[in-house]
Short mmCIF file of C-alpha atoms in Angstrom, two decimals:
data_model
loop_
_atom_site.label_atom_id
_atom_site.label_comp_id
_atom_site.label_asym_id
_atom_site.label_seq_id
_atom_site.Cartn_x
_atom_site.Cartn_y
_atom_site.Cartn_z
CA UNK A 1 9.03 -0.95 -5.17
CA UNK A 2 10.82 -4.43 -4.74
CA UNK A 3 9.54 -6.57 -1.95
CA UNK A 4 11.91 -7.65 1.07
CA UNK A 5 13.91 -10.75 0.41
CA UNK A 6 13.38 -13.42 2.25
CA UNK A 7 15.00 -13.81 5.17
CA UNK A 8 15.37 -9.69 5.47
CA UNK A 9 12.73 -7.67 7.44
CA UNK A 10 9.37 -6.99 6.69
CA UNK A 11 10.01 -3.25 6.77
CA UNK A 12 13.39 -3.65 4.55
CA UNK A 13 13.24 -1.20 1.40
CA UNK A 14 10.05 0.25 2.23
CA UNK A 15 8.75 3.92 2.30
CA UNK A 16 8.82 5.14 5.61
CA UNK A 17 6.06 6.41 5.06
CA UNK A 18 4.00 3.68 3.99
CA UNK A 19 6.07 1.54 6.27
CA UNK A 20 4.18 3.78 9.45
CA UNK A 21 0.81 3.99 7.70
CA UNK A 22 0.91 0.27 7.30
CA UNK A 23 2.13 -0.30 10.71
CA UNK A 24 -0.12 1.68 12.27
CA UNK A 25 -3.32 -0.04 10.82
CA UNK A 26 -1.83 -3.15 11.79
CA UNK A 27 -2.19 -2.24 15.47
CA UNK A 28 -5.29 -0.03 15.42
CA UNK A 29 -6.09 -0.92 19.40
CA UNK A 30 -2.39 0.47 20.28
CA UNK A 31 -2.56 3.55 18.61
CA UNK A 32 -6.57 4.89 19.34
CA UNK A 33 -5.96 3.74 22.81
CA UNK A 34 -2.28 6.02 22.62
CA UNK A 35 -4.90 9.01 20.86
CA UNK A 36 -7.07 8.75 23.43
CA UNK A 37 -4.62 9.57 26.41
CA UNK A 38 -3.05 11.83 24.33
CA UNK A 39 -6.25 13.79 24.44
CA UNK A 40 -6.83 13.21 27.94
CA UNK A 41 -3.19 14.39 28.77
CA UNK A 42 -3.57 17.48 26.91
CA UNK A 43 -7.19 17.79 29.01
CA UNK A 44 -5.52 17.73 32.60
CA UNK A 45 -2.08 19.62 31.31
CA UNK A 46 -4.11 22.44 30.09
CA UNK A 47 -6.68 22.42 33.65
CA UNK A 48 -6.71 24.44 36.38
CA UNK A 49 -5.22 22.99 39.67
CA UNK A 50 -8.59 22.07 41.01
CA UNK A 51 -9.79 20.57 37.96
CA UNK A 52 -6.71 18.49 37.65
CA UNK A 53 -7.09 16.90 41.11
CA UNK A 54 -10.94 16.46 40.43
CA UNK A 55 -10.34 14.74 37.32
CA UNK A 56 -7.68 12.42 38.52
CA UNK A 57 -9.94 11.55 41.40
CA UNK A 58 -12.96 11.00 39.54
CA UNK A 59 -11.07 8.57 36.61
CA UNK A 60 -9.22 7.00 39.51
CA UNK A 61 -10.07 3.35 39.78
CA UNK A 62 -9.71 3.35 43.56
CA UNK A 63 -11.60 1.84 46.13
CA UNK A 64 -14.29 4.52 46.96
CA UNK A 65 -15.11 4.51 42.86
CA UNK A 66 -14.88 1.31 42.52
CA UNK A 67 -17.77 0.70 45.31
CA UNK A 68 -19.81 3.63 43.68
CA UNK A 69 -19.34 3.73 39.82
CA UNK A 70 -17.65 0.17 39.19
CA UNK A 71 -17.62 -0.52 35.86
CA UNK A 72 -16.99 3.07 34.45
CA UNK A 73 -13.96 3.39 37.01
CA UNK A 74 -12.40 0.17 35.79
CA UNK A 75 -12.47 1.49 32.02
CA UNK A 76 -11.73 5.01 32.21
CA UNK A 77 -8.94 5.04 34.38
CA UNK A 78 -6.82 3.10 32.07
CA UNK A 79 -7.03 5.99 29.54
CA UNK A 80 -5.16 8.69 31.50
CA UNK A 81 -1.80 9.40 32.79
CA UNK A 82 -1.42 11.19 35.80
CA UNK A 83 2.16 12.88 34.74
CA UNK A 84 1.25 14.66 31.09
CA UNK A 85 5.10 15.40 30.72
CA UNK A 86 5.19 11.43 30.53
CA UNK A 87 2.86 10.93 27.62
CA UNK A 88 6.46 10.73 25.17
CA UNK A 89 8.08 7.89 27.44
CA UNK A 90 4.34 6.34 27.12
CA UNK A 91 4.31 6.21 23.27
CA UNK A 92 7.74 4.82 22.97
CA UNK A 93 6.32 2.07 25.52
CA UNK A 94 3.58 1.58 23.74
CA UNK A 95 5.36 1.10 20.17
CA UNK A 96 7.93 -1.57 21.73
CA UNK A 97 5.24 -3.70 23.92
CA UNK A 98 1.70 -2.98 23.00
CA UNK A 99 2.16 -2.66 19.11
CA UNK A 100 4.18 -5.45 18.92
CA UNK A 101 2.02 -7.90 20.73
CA UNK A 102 -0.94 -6.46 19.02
CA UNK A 103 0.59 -7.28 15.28
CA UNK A 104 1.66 -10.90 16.38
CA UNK A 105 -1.36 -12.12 18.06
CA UNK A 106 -4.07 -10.07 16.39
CA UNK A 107 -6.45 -7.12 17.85
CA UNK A 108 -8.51 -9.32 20.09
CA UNK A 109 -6.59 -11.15 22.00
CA UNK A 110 -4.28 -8.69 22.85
CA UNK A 111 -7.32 -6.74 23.69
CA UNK A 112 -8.14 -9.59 25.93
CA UNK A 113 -4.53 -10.08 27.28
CA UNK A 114 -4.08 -6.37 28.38
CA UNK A 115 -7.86 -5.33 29.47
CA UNK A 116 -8.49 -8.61 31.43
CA UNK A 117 -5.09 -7.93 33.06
CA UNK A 118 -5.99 -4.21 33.65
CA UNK A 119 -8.94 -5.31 35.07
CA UNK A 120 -8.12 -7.91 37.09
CA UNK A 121 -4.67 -6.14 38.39
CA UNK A 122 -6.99 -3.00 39.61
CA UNK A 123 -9.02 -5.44 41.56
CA UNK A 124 -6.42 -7.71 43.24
CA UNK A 125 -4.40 -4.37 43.74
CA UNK A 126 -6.87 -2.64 45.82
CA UNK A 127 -8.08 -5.65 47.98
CA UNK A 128 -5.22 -5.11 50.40
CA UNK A 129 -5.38 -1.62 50.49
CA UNK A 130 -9.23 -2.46 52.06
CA UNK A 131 -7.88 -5.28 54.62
CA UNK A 132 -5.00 -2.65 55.98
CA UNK A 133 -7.81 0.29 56.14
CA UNK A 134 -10.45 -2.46 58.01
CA UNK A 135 -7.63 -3.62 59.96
CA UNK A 136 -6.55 0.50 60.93
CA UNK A 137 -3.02 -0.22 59.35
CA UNK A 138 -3.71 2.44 56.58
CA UNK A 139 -5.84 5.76 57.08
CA UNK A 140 -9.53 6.13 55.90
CA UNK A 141 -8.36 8.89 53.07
CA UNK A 142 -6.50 6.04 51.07
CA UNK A 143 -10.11 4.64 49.88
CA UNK A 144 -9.47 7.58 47.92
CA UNK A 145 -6.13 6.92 46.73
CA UNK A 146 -5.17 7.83 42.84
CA UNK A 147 -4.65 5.05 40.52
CA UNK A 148 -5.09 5.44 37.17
CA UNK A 149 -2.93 4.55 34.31
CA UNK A 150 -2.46 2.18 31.74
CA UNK A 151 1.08 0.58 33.74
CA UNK A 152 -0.96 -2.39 34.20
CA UNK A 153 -1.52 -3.02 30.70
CA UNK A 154 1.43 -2.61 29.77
CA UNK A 155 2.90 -5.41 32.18
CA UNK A 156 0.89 -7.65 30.60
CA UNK A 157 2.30 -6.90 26.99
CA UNK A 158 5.70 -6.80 28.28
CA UNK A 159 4.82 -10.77 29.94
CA UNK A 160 2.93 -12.03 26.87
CA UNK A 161 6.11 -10.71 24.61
CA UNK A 162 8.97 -12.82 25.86
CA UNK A 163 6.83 -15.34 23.40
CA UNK A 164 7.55 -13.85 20.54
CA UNK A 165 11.48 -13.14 21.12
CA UNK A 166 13.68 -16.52 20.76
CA UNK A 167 16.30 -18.28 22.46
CA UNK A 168 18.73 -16.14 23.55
CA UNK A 169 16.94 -13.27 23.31
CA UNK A 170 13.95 -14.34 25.31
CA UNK A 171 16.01 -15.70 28.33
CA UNK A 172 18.00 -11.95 28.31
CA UNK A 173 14.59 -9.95 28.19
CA UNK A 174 13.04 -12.69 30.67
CA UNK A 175 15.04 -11.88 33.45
CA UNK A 176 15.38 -8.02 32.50
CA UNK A 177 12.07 -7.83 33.07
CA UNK A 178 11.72 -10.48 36.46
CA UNK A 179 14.40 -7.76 37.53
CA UNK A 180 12.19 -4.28 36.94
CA UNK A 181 9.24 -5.92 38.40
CA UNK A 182 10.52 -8.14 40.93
CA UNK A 183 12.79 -5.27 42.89
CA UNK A 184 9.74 -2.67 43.63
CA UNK A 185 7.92 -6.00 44.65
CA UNK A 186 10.44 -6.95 47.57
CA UNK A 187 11.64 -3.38 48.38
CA UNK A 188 8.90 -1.97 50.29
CA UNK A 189 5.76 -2.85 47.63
CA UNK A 190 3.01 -0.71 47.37
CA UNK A 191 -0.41 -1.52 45.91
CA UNK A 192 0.44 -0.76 42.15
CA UNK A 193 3.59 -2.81 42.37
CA UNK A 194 1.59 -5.96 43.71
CA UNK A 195 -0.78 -5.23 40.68
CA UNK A 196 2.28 -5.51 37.97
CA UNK A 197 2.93 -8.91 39.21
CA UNK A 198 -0.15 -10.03 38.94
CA UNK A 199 -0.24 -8.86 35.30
CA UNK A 200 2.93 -9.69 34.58
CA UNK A 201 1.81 -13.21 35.67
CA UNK A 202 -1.42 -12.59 33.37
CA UNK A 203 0.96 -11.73 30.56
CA UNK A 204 2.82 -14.79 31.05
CA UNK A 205 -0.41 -17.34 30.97
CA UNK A 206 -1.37 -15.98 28.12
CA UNK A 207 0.80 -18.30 26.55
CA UNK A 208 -2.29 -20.17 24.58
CA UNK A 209 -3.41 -17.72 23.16
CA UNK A 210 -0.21 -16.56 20.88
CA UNK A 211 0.07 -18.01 17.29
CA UNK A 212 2.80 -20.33 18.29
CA UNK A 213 0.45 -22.09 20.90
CA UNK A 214 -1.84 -22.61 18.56
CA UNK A 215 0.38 -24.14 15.77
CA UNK A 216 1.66 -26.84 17.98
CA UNK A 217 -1.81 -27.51 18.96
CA UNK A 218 -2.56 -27.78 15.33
CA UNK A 219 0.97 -30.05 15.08
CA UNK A 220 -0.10 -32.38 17.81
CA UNK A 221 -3.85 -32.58 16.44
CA UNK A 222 -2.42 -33.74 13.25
CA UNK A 223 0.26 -35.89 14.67
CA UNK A 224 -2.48 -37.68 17.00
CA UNK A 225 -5.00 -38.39 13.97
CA UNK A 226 -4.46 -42.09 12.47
#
């Protein structure tokens, strides 16, 4: 088979199927972590109504589990969906932002990009929720609240990729995606749109970490040296 020419893209003239194998081992985090909430979509589609609300409880990463099973809640809940029907709209979200991120800047740091913003989102997110319950501006019963889902993660991704687009392209998808974050976030925000801006924001510092960061460190390192 002849390779791409230069200048067309990488996938140009290829075997679709080899073209998805290959992709697909280039972003092994996107696609085991897309496996693994296709199983646990398939796990509360196929439960019984009680099972379905104990699950999405239990894997919720909401204040009462976060006081009593901390770590675990923080993980699991970002491998389930609480809408099964949604799991399609999921994978093509997943493709655009997560694989793409994942196959610029390498397994890791996406891994760190996307999990420290999960992590960090869930936390910020639910501090409020606390002060209005302390402060009797919320009831008791939203301690219990369900969050779970991987939206955070993906904010991140969708920050940390206006990197990799260029000029014009990044300034068009920059303020696309200000807009679909920024209008839940002044329109009567709940908890889980305060935690997209803060990975959003996440997303966007991680600016150092993506290849083209690091070449013009390496550029001004080598300019700099006598």
């Amino acid at each position: 088979m002849e390779p791409p020419r230069r200048g067309q893209p990488w996938w140009s003239g290829r075997n679709p199927l080899i073209w998805a194998r290959d992709w697909v081992r280039s972003t092994p985090g996107t696609h085991i972590w897309l496996l693994v909430i296709g199983v646990t979509s398939l796990v509360i589609a196929s439960a019984s109504e009680g099972l379905e609300q104990f699950l999405v409880h239990r894997t919720s990463s909401n204040i009462h589990e976060l006081n009593e099973h901390p770590l675990p809640s923080l993980l699991i809940s970002g491998f389930w969906i609480e809408r099964p029907a949604s799991f399609l709209l999921y994978v093509v979200m997943f493709e655009l932002l997560h694989a793409n991120v994942e196959r610029w800047v390498g397994t890791w740091r996406w891994l760190l990009t996307v999990g420290g913003a999960h992590i960090a989102a869930t936390l910020a997110s639910q501090e409020p929720v606390l002060l209005a319950i302390e402060g009797h501006r919320l009831p008791r019963s939203m301690t219990h609240v369900v969050d779970i889902g991987v939206s955070y993660g993906l904010a991140a991704a969708a920050g940390l990729l206006t990197y990799r687009l260029l000029p014009p392209w990044r300034y068009g998808y920059l303020v696309a995606v200000l807009v679909f974050f920024g209008i839940p976030l002044t329109t009567g925000a709940t908890f889980t749109d305060f935690g997209h801006a803060i990975a959003l924001t996440m997303g966007f510092a991680a600016w150092p970490l993506t290849p083209a960061a690091t070449a013009e460190t390496a550029d001004e390192e080598a300019e700099s040296e006598p």
